[in-house]
Amino acid sequence: MVAVEQPRSLHHWEATLTAEAAAASTARRMVGSVLREWGWENDRASDLVLIASELVTNVVRHASRSRGSIGLHLQETGGDCRIEVLDYRPDLPLPETPVARGECGRGLILVRELADGTGVVTTATTKNVWARVLLAADDTPRRTP
């Protein structure tokens, strides 16, 4: 008898946001909604929503040109979800050193703590910051029909 592995379903979603103050809350709402549609309704989904918010906030604060656009992409297969945030400024800003009671400088630290992997890809005109989140072995996503 030969065991045949079932193909994993692939989910893909993308949106374009305007780089403005409301972009982070828009990203949280949209990513949360998409993840619920895909059956991610656990702490890892919450982690992805927070990661989206932090990455989009970084673009708005450090990388966007006045009201430019931000690409937001999600791809999930078999409990492995990758989120990508694209902006049109390829340089890598120097990380800020967090101040004891300050509000800035902790976003990427938080993203690295929550994600199972992170990275950045640059071209001559863009920067794509990504994070990968895996469901725990006992957290199989609920598939909607």
C-alpha atoms as a printed R data frame, in Angstrom:
    type eleno elety resid chain resno       x      y      z
1   ATOM     1    CA   MET     A     1   0.000  0.000  0.000
2   ATOM     2    CA   VAL     A     2   1.287  3.451 -0.886
3   ATOM     3    CA   ALA     A     3   0.366  6.369  1.341
4   ATOM     4    CA   VAL     A     4  -0.734  9.433 -0.581
5   ATOM     5    CA   GLU     A     5  -0.255 12.746  1.173
6   ATOM     6    CA   GLN     A     6  -3.250 15.050  0.949
7   ATOM     7    CA   PRO     A     7  -2.442 18.369 -0.707
8   ATOM     8    CA   ARG     A     8  -2.408 21.289  1.683
9   ATOM     9    CA   SER     A     9  -4.736 24.145  0.946
10  ATOM    10    CA   LEU     A    10  -3.113 27.409  0.031
11  ATOM    11    CA   HIS     A    11  -4.630 30.718  1.056
12  ATOM    12    CA   HIS     A    12  -3.438 34.023 -0.334
13  ATOM    13    CA   TRP     A    13  -4.673 37.551  0.360
14  ATOM    14    CA   GLU     A    14  -3.315 41.008 -0.383
15  ATOM    15    CA   ALA     A    15  -4.299 44.633  0.005
16  ATOM    16    CA   THR     A    16  -2.875 48.069 -0.589
17  ATOM    17    CA   LEU     A    17  -3.102 50.622  2.204
18  ATOM    18    CA   THR     A    18  -2.423 54.339  2.194
19  ATOM    19    CA   ALA     A    19   0.523 55.265  4.435
20  ATOM    20    CA   GLU     A    20  -1.365 57.350  6.965
21  ATOM    21    CA   ALA     A    21  -2.015 57.205 10.704
22  ATOM    22    CA   ALA     A    22  -5.092 54.957 10.320
23  ATOM    23    CA   ALA     A    23  -3.177 52.310  8.328
24  ATOM    24    CA   ALA     A    24  -2.166 50.234 11.361
25  ATOM    25    CA   SER     A    25  -5.732 49.924 12.670
26  ATOM    26    CA   THR     A    26  -6.951 49.135  9.147
27  ATOM    27    CA   ALA     A    27  -4.291 46.413  8.862
28  ATOM    28    CA   ARG     A    28  -5.315 44.913 12.227
29  ATOM    29    CA   ARG     A    29  -8.975 44.792 11.226
30  ATOM    30    CA   MET     A    30  -8.322 43.353  7.755
31  ATOM    31    CA   VAL     A    31  -5.755 40.752  8.831
32  ATOM    32    CA   GLY     A    32  -7.946 39.631 11.736
33  ATOM    33    CA   SER     A    33 -10.919 39.200  9.422
34  ATOM    34    CA   VAL     A    34  -8.949 37.227  6.839
35  ATOM    35    CA   LEU     A    35  -7.428 34.950  9.475
36  ATOM    36    CA   ARG     A    36 -10.865 34.200 10.937
37  ATOM    37    CA   GLU     A    37 -12.065 33.255  7.424
38  ATOM    38    CA   TRP     A    38  -9.099 30.872  7.182
39  ATOM    39    CA   GLY     A    39  -9.907 29.295 10.554
40  ATOM    40    CA   TRP     A    40  -7.151 30.925 12.613
41  ATOM    41    CA   GLU     A    41  -8.943 31.812 15.840
42  ATOM    42    CA   ASN     A    42  -6.264 31.347 18.490
43  ATOM    43    CA   ASP     A    43  -3.329 33.154 20.105
44  ATOM    44    CA   ARG     A    44  -1.224 32.750 16.957
45  ATOM    45    CA   ALA     A    45  -3.861 34.671 14.992
46  ATOM    46    CA   SER     A    46  -3.624 37.437 17.589
47  ATOM    47    CA   ASP     A    47   0.163 37.386 17.150
48  ATOM    48    CA   LEU     A    48  -0.221 37.845 13.396
49  ATOM    49    CA   VAL     A    49  -2.606 40.763 13.881
50  ATOM    50    CA   LEU     A    50  -0.131 42.452 16.232
51  ATOM    51    CA   ILE     A    51   2.765 41.774 13.838
52  ATOM    52    CA   ALA     A    52   0.790 43.347 10.984
53  ATOM    53    CA   SER     A    53   0.121 46.413 13.117
54  ATOM    54    CA   GLU     A    54   3.765 46.829 14.116
55  ATOM    55    CA   LEU     A    55   5.132 46.382 10.592
56  ATOM    56    CA   VAL     A    56   2.620 48.784  9.058
57  ATOM    57    CA   THR     A    57   3.306 51.318 11.817
58  ATOM    58    CA   ASN     A    58   7.007 51.160 10.971
59  ATOM    59    CA   VAL     A    59   6.280 51.945  7.332
60  ATOM    60    CA   VAL     A    60   4.079 54.892  8.238
61  ATOM    61    CA   ARG     A    61   6.634 56.298 10.712
62  ATOM    62    CA   HIS     A    62   9.917 55.575  8.963
63  ATOM    63    CA   ALA     A    63   9.586 54.496  5.358
64  ATOM    64    CA   SER     A    64   6.613 56.065  3.665
65  ATOM    65    CA   ARG     A    65   6.730 59.067  1.498
66  ATOM    66    CA   SER     A    66   3.816 61.386  2.135
67  ATOM    67    CA   ARG     A    67   0.667 59.250  1.846
68  ATOM    68    CA   GLY     A    68   2.411 56.634 -0.279
69  ATOM    69    CA   SER     A    69   1.137 53.087 -0.537
70  ATOM    70    CA   ILE     A    70   1.868 50.027  1.580
71  ATOM    71    CA   GLY     A    71   1.504 46.495  0.260
72  ATOM    72    CA   LEU     A    72   0.133 43.969  2.741
73  ATOM    73    CA   HIS     A    73   0.233 40.250  1.887
74  ATOM    74    CA   LEU     A    74  -0.739 37.074  3.736
75  ATOM    75    CA   GLN     A    75  -0.094 33.539  2.584
76  ATOM    76    CA   GLU     A    76  -0.971 30.417  4.566
77  ATOM    77    CA   THR     A    77  -0.635 26.734  3.937
78  ATOM    78    CA   GLY     A    78  -0.978 23.915  6.442
79  ATOM    79    CA   GLY     A    79  -0.624 26.060  9.552
80  ATOM    80    CA   ASP     A    80   2.320 28.085  8.223
81  ATOM    81    CA   CYS     A    81   1.443 31.746  7.657
82  ATOM    82    CA   ARG     A    82   3.702 34.429  6.211
83  ATOM    83    CA   ILE     A    83   2.865 38.111  6.403
84  ATOM    84    CA   GLU     A    84   4.684 40.635  4.240
85  ATOM    85    CA   VAL     A    85   4.647 44.431  4.319
86  ATOM    86    CA   LEU     A    86   6.016 46.201  1.242
87  ATOM    87    CA   ASP     A    87   7.036 49.836  0.986
88  ATOM    88    CA   TYR     A    88   8.686 51.887 -1.712
89  ATOM    89    CA   ARG     A    89  11.741 53.014  0.196
90  ATOM    90    CA   PRO     A    90  14.536 50.423 -0.074
91  ATOM    91    CA   ASP     A    91  16.852 51.782  2.621
92  ATOM    92    CA   LEU     A    92  16.957 50.151  6.022
93  ATOM    93    CA   PRO     A    93  16.551 52.727  8.806
94  ATOM    94    CA   LEU     A    94  18.791 52.284 11.809
95  ATOM    95    CA   PRO     A    95  16.958 50.610 14.683
96  ATOM    96    CA   GLU     A    96  16.001 52.897 17.518
97  ATOM    97    CA   THR     A    97  17.232 52.168 21.013
98  ATOM    98    CA   PRO     A    98  14.208 51.884 23.290
99  ATOM    99    CA   VAL     A    99  14.038 54.424 26.099
100 ATOM   100    CA   ALA     A   100  12.938 53.073 29.485
101 ATOM   101    CA   ARG     A   101   9.442 54.607 29.384
102 ATOM   102    CA   GLY     A   102   9.329 55.662 25.754
103 ATOM   103    CA   GLU     A   103   6.894 54.481 23.100
104 ATOM   104    CA   CYS     A   104   9.330 53.920 20.228
105 ATOM   105    CA   GLY     A   105  11.965 51.350 19.402
106 ATOM   106    CA   ARG     A   106  10.237 48.149 20.493
107 ATOM   107    CA   GLY     A   107   8.186 47.185 17.433
108 ATOM   108    CA   LEU     A   108  10.714 44.977 15.653
109 ATOM   109    CA   ILE     A   109  11.814 43.451 18.966
110 ATOM   110    CA   LEU     A   110   8.191 42.479 19.572
111 ATOM   111    CA   VAL     A   111   7.806 41.120 16.022
112 ATOM   112    CA   ARG     A   112  10.916 38.947 16.446
113 ATOM   113    CA   GLU     A   113   9.580 37.615 19.764
114 ATOM   114    CA   LEU     A   114   6.168 36.705 18.338
115 ATOM   115    CA   ALA     A   115   7.266 35.323 14.960
116 ATOM   116    CA   ASP     A   116   8.864 31.996 14.121
117 ATOM   117    CA   GLY     A   117  11.039 33.768 11.569
118 ATOM   118    CA   THR     A   118  11.562 37.267 10.183
119 ATOM   119    CA   GLY     A   119  13.485 38.895  7.402
120 ATOM   120    CA   VAL     A   120  13.728 41.693  4.900
121 ATOM   121    CA   VAL     A   121  14.254 41.687  1.149
122 ATOM   122    CA   THR     A   122  15.249 44.867 -0.664
123 ATOM   123    CA   THR     A   123  15.409 45.801 -4.317
124 ATOM   124    CA   ALA     A   124  16.536 49.054 -5.914
125 ATOM   125    CA   THR     A   125  13.103 50.573 -5.239
126 ATOM   126    CA   THR     A   126  11.321 48.537 -2.525
127 ATOM   127    CA   LYS     A   127  11.648 46.908  0.863
128 ATOM   128    CA   ASN     A   128   9.637 43.841  1.866
129 ATOM   129    CA   VAL     A   129   9.644 42.998  5.581
130 ATOM   130    CA   TRP     A   130   8.203 39.590  6.398
131 ATOM   131    CA   ALA     A   131   7.365 37.455  9.409
132 ATOM   132    CA   ARG     A   132   6.386 33.811  9.592
133 ATOM   133    CA   VAL     A   133   4.056 32.338 12.218
134 ATOM   134    CA   LEU     A   134   3.384 28.636 12.690
135 ATOM   135    CA   LEU     A   135   0.425 27.140 14.461
136 ATOM   136    CA   ALA     A   136   1.372 24.935 17.396
137 ATOM   137    CA   ALA     A   137   1.150 21.213 16.594
138 ATOM   138    CA   ASP     A   138  -2.095 20.890 18.551
139 ATOM   139    CA   ASP     A   139  -3.658 24.025 17.021
140 ATOM   140    CA   THR     A   140  -4.967 22.807 13.691
141 ATOM   141    CA   PRO     A   141  -6.914 25.577 11.953
142 ATOM   142    CA   ARG     A   142 -10.628 25.037 11.561
143 ATOM   143    CA   ARG     A   143 -11.406 24.897  7.841
144 ATOM   144    CA   THR     A   144 -14.547 26.616  6.700
145 ATOM   145    CA   PRO     A   145 -16.474 25.035  3.807
